[in-house]
PDB file of N, CA and C in Angstrom:
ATOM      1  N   UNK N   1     -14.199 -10.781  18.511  1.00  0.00           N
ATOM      2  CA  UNK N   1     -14.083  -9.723  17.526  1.00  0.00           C
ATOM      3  C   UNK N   1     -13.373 -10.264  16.282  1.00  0.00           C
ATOM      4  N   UNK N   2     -13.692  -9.984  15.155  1.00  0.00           N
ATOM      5  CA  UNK N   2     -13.335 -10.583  13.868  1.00  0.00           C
ATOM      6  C   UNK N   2     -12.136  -9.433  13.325  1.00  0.00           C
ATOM      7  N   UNK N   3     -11.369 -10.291  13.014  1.00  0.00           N
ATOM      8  CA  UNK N   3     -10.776  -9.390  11.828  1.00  0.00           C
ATOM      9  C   UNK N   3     -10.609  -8.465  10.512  1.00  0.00           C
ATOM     10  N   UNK N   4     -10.440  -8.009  10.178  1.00  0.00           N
ATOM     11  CA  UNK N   4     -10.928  -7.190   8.660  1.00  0.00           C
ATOM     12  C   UNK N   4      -9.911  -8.160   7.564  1.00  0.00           C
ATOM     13  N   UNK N   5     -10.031  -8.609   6.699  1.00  0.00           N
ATOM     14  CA  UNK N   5      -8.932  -9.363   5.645  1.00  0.00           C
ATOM     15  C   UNK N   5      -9.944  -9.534   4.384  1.00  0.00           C
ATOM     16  N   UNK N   6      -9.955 -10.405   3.563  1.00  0.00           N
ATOM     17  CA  UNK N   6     -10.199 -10.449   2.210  1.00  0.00           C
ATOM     18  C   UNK N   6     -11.271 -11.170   1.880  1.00  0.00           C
ATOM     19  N   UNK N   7     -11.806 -11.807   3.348  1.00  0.00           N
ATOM     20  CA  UNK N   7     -12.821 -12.701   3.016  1.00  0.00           C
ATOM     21  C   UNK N   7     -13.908 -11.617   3.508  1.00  0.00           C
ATOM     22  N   UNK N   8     -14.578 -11.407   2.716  1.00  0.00           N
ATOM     23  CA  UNK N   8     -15.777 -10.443   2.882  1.00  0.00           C
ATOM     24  C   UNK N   8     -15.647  -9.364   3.969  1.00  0.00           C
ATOM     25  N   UNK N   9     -14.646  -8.877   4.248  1.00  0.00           N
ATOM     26  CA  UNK N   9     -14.169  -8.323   5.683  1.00  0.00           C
ATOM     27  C   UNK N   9     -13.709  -9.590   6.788  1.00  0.00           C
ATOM     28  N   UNK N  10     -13.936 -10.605   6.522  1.00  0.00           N
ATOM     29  CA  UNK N  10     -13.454 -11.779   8.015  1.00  0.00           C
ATOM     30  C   UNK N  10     -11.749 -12.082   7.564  1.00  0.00           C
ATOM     31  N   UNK N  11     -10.933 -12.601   8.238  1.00  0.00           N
ATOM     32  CA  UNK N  11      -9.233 -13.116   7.986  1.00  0.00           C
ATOM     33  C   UNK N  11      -9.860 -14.481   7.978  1.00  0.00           C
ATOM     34  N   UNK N  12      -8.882 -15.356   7.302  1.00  0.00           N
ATOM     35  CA  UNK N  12      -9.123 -16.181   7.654  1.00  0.00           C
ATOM     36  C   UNK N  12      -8.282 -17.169   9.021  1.00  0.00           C
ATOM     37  N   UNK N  13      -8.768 -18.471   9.150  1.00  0.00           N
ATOM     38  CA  UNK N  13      -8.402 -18.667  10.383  1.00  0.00           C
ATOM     39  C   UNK N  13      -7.291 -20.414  10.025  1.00  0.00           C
ATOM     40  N   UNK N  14      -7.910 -21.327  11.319  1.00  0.00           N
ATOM     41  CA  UNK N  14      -7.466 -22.446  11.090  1.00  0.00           C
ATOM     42  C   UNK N  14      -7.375 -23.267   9.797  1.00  0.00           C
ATOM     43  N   UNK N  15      -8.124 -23.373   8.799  1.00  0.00           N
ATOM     44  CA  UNK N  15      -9.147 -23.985   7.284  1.00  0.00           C
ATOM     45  C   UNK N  15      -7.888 -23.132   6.799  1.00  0.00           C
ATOM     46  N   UNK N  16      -8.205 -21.974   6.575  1.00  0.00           N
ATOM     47  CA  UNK N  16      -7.076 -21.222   5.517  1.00  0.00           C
ATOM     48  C   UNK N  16      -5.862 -21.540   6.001  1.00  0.00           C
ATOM     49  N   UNK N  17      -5.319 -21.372   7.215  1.00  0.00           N
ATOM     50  CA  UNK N  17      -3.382 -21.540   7.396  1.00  0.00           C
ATOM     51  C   UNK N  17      -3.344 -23.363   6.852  1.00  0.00           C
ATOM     52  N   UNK N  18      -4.754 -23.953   6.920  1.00  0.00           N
ATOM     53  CA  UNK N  18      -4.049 -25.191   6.735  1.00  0.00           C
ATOM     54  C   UNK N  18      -4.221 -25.682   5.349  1.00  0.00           C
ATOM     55  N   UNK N  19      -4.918 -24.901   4.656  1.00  0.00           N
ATOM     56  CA  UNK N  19      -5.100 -24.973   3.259  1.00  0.00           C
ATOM     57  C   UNK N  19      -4.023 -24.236   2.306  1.00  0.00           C
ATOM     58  N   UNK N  20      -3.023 -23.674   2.662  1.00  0.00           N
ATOM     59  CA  UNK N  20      -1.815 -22.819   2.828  1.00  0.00           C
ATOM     60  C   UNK N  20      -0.420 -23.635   2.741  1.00  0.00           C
ATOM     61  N   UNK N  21      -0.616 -23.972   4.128  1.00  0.00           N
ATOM     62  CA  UNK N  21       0.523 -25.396   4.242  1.00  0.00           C
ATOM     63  C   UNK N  21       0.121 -26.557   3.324  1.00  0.00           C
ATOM     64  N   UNK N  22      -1.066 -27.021   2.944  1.00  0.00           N
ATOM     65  CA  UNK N  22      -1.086 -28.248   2.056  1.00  0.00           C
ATOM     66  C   UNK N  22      -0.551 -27.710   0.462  1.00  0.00           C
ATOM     67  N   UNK N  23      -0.810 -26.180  -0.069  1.00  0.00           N
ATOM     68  CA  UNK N  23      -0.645 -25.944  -1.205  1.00  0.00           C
ATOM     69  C   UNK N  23       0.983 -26.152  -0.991  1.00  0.00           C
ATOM     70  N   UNK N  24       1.934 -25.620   0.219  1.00  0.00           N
ATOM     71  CA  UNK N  24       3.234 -25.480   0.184  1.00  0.00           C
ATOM     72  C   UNK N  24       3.785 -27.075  -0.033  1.00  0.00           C
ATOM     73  N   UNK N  25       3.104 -27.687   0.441  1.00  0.00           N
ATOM     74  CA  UNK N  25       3.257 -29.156   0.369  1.00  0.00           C
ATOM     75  C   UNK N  25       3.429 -30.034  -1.120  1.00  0.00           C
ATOM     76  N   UNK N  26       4.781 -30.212  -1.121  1.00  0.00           N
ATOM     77  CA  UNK N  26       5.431 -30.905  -2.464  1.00  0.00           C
ATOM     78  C   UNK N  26       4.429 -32.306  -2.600  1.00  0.00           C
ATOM     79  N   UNK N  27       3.914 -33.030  -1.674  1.00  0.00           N
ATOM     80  CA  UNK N  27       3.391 -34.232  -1.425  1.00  0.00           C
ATOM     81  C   UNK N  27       1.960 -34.111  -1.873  1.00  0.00           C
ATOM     82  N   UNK N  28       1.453 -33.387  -0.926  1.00  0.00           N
ATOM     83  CA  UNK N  28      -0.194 -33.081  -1.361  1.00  0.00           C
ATOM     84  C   UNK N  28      -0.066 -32.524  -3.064  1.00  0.00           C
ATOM     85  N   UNK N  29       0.842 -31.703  -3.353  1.00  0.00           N
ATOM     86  CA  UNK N  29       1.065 -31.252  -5.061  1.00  0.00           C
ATOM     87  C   UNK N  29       1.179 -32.312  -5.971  1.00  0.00           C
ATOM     88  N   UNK N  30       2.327 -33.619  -5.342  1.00  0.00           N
ATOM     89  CA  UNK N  30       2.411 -35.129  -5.882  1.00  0.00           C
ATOM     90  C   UNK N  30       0.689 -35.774  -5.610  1.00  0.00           C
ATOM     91  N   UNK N  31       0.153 -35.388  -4.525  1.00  0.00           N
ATOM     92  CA  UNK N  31      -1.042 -36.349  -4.879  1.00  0.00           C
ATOM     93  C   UNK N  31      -2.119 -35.412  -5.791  1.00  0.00           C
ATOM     94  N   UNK N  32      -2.087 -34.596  -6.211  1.00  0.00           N
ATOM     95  CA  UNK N  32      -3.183 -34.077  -6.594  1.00  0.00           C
ATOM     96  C   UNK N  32      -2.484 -34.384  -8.329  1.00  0.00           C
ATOM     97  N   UNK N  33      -1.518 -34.305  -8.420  1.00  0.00           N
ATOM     98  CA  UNK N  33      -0.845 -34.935  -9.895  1.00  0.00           C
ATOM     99  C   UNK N  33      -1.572 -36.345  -9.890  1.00  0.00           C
ATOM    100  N   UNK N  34      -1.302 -36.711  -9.054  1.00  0.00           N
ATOM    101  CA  UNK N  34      -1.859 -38.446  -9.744  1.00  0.00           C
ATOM    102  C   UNK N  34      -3.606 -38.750  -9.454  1.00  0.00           C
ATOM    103  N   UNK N  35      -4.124 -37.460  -8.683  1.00  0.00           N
ATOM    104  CA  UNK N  35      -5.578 -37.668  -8.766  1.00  0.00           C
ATOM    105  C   UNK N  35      -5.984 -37.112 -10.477  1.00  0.00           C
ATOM    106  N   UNK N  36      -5.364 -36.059 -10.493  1.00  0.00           N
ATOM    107  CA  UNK N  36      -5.536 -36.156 -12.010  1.00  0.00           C
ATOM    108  C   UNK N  36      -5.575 -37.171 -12.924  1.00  0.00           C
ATOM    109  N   UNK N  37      -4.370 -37.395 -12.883  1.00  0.00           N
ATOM    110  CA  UNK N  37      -4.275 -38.767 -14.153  1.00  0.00           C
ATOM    111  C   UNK N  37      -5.525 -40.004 -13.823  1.00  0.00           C
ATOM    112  N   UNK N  38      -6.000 -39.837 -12.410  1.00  0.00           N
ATOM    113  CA  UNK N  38      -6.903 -41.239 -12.315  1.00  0.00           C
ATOM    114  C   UNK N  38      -8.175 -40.690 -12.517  1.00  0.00           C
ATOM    115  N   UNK N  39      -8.310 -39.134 -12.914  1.00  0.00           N
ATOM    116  CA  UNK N  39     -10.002 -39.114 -13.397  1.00  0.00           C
ATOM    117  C   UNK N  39      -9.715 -38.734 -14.880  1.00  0.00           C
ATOM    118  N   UNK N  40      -8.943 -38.042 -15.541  1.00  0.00           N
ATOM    119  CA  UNK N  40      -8.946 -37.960 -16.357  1.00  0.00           C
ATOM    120  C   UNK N  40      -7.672 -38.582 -17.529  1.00  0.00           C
ATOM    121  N   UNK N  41      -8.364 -38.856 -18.764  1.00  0.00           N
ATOM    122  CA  UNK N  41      -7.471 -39.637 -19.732  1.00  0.00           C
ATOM    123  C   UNK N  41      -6.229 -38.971 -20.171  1.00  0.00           C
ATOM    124  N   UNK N  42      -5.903 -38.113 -19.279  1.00  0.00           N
ATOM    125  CA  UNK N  42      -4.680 -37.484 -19.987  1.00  0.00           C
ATOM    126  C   UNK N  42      -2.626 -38.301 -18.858  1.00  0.00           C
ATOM    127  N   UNK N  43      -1.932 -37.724 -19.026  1.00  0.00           N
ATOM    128  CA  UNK N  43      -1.401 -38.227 -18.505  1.00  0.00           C
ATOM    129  C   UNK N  43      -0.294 -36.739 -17.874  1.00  0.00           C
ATOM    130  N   UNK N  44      -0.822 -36.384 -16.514  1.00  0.00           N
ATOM    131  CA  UNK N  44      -0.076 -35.065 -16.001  1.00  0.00           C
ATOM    132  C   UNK N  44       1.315 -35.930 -15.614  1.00  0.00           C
ATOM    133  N   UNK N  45       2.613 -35.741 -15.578  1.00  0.00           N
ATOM    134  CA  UNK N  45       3.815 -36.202 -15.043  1.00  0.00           C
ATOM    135  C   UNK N  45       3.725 -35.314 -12.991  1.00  0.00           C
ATOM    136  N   UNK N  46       4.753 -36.356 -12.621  1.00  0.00           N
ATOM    137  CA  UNK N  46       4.426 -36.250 -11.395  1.00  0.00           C
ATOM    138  C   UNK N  46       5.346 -34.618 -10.877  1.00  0.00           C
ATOM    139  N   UNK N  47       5.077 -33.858 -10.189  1.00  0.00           N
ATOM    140  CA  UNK N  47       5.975 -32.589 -10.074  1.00  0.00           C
ATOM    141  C   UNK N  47       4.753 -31.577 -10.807  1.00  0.00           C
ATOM    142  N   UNK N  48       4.349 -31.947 -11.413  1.00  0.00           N
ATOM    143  CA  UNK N  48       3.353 -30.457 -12.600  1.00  0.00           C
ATOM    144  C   UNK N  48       2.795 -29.951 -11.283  1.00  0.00           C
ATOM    145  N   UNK N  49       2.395 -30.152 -10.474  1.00  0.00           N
ATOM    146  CA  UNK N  49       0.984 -29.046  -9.905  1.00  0.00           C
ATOM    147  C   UNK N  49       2.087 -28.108  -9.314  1.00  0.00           C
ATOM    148  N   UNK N  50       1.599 -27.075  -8.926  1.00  0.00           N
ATOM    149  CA  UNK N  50       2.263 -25.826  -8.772  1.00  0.00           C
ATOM    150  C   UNK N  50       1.413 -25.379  -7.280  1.00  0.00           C
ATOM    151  N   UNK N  51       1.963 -24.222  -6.314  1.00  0.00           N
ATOM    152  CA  UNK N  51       1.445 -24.260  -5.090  1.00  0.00           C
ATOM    153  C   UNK N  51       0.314 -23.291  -5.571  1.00  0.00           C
ATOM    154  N   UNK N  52       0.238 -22.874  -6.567  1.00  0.00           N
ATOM    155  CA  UNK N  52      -0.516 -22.159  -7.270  1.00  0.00           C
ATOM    156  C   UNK N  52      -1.754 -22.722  -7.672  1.00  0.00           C
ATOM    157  N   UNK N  53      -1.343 -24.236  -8.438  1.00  0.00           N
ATOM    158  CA  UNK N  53      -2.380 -25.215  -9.412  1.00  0.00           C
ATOM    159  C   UNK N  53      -3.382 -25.521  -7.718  1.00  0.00           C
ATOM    160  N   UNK N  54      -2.356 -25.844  -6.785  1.00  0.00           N
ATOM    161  CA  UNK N  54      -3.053 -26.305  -5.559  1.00  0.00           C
ATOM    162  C   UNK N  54      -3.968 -25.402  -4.793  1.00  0.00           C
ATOM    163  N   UNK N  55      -3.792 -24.150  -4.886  1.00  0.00           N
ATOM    164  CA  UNK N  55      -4.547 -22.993  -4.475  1.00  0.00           C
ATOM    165  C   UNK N  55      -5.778 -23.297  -5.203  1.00  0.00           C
ATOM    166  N   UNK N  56      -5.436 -22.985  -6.673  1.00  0.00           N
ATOM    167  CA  UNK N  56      -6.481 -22.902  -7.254  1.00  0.00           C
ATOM    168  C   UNK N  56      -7.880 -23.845  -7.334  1.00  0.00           C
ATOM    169  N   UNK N  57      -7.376 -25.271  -7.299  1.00  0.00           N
ATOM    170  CA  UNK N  57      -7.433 -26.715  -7.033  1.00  0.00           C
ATOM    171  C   UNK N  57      -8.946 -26.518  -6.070  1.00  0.00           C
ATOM    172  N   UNK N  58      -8.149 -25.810  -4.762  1.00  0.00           N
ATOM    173  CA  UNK N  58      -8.912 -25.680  -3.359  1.00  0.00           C
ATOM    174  C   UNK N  58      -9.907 -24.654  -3.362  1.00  0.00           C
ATOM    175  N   UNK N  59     -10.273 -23.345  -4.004  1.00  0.00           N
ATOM    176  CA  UNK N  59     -10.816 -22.482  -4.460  1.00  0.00           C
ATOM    177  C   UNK N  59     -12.066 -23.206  -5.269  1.00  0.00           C
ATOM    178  N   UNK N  60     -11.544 -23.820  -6.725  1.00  0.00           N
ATOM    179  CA  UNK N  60     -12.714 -24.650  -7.298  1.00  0.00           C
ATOM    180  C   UNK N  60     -13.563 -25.468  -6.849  1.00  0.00           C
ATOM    181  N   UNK N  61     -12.902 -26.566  -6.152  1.00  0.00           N
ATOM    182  CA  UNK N  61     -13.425 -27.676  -5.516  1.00  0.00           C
ATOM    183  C   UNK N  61     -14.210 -27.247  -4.294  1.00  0.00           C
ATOM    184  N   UNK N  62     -14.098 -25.922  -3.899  1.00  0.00           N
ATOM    185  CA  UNK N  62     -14.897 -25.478  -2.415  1.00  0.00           C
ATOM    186  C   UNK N  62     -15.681 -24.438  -2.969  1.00  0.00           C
ATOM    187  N   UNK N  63     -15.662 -23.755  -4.111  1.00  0.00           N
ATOM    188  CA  UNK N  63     -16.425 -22.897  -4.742  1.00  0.00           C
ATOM    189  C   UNK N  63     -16.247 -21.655  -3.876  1.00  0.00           C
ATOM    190  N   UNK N  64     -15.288 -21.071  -3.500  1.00  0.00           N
ATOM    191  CA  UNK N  64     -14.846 -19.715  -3.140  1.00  0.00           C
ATOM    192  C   UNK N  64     -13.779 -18.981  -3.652  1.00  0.00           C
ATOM    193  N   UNK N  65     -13.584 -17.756  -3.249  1.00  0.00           N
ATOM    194  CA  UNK N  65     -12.596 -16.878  -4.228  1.00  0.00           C
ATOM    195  C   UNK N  65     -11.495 -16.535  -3.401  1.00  0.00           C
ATOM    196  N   UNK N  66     -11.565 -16.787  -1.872  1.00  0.00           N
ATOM    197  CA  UNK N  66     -10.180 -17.088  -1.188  1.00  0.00           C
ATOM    198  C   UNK N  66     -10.269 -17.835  -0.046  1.00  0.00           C
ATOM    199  N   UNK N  67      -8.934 -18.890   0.441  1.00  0.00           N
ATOM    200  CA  UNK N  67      -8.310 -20.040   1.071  1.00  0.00           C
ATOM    201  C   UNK N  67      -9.631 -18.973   2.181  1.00  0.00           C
ATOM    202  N   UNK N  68      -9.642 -18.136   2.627  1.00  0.00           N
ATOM    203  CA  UNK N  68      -9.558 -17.842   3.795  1.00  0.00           C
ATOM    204  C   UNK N  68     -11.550 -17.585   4.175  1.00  0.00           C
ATOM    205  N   UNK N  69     -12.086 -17.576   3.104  1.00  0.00           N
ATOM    206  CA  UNK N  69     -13.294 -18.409   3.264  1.00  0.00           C
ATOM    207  C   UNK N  69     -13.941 -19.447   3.526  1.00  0.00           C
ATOM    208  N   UNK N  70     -12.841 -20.464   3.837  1.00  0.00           N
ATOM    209  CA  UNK N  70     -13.227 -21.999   4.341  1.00  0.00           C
ATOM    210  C   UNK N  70     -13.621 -21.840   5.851  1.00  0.00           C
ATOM    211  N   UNK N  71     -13.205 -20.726   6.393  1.00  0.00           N
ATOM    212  CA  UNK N  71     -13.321 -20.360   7.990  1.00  0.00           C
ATOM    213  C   UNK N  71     -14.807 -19.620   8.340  1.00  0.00           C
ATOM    214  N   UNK N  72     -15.546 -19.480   7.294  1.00  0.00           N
ATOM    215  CA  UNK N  72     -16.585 -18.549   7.596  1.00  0.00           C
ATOM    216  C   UNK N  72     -17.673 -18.829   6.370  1.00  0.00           C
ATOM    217  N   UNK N  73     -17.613 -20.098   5.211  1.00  0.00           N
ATOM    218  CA  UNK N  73     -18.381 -20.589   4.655  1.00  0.00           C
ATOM    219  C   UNK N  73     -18.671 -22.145   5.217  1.00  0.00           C
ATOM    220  N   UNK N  74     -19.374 -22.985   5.661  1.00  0.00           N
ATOM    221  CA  UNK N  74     -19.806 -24.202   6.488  1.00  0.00           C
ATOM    222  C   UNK N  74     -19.827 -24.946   5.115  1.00  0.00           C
ATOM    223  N   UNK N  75     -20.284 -24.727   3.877  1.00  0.00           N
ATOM    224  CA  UNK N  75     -20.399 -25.661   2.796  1.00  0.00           C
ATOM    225  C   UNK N  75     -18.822 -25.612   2.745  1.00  0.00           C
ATOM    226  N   UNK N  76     -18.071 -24.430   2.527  1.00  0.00           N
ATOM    227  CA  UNK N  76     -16.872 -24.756   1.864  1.00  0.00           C
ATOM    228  C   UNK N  76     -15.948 -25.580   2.848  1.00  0.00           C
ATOM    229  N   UNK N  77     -16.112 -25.205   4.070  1.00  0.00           N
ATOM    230  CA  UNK N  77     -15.136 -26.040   5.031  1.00  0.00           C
ATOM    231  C   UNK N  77     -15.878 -27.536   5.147  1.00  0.00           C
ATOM    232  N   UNK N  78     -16.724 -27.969   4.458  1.00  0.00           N
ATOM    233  CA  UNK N  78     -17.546 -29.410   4.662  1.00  0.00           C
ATOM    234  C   UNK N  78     -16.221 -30.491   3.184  1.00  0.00           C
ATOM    235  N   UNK N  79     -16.572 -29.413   2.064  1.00  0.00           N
ATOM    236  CA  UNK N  79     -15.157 -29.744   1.096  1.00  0.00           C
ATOM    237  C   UNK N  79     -14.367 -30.034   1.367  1.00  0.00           C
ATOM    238  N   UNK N  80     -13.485 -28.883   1.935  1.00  0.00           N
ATOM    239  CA  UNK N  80     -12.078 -29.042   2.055  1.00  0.00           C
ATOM    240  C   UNK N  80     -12.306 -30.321   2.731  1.00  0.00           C
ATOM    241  N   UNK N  81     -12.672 -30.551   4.014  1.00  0.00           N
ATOM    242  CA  UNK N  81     -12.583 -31.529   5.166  1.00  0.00           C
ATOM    243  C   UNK N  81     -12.840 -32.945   4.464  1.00  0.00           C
ATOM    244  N   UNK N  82     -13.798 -32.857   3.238  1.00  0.00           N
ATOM    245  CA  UNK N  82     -14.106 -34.465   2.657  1.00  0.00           C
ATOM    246  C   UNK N  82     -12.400 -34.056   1.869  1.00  0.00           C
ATOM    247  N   UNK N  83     -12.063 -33.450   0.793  1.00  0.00           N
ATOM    248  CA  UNK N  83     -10.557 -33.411   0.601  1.00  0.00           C
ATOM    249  C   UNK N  83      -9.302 -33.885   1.277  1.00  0.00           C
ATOM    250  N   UNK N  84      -9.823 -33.493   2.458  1.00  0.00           N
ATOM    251  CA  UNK N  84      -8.689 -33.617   3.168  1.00  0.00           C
ATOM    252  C   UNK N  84      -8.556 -35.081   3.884  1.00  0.00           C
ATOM    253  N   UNK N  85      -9.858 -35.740   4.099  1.00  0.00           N
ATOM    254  CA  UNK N  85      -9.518 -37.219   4.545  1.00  0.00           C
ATOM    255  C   UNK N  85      -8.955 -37.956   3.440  1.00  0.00           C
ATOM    256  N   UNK N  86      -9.627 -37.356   1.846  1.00  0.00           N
ATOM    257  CA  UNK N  86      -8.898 -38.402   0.776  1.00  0.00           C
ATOM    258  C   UNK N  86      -7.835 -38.123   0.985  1.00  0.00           C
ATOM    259  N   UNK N  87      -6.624 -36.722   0.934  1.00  0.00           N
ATOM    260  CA  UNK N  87      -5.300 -36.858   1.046  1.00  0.00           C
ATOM    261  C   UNK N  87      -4.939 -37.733   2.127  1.00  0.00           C
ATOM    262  N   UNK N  88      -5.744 -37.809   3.215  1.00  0.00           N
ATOM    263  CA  UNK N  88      -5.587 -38.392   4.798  1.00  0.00           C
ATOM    264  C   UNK N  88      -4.892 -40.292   4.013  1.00  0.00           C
ATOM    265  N   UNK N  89      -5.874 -40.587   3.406  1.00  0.00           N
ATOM    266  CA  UNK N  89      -6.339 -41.804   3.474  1.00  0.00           C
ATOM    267  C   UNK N  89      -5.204 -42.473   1.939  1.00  0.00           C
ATOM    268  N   UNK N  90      -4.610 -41.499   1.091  1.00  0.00           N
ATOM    269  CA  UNK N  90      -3.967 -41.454   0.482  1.00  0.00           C
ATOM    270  C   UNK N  90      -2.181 -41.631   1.327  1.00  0.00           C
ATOM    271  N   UNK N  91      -2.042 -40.997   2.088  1.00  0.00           N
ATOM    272  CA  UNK N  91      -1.202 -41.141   2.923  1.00  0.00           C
ATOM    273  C   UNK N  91      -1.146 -41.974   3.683  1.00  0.00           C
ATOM    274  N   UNK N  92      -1.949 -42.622   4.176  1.00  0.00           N
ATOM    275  CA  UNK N  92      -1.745 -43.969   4.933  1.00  0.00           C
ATOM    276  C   UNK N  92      -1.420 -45.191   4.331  1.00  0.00           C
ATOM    277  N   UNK N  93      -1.461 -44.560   2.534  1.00  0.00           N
ATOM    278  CA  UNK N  93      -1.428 -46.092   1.672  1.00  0.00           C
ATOM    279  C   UNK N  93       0.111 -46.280   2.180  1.00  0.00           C
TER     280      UNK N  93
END
């Protein structure tokens, strides 16, 4: 039985609590600062992203309107999951 919440009537589930904890995440906020600066010519200082910038970040890049659609869209949780090995693989540096 599904829940009622914000994603089209579904809650979200595992994808959203963990897309949640990465926005709370000072580190994943530090890496998404310096993925910036390496695609684009500008120069963001390290600290700018906001758990907010990171929400939003995850929303664009998965093309949905909340965290809690990654649990019940298969394209959007295919995103996050390629996202999430680059932070993976970023962290092992």
């Amino acid at each position: 039985m599904q829940t009622e919440g914000a994603c089209g009537g579904k809650k979200g589930g595992a994808l959203s609590r963990r897309a949640a904890m990465l926005c709370q995440s000072a580190e994943f906020r530090l890496w998404l600062d310096r993925k910036r600066n390496a695609k684009y010519p500008i120069y963001i200082a390290d600290g700018t992203h906001t758990e907010e910038d990171a929400r939003d970040f995850f929303l664009d890049a998965c093309g949905i309107e909340s965290r809690a659609e990654l649990d019940h869209k298969p394209e959007a949780a295919a995103m996050f999951q390629k996202i999430c090995k680059s932070y993976s693989r970023y962290q092992a540096r």
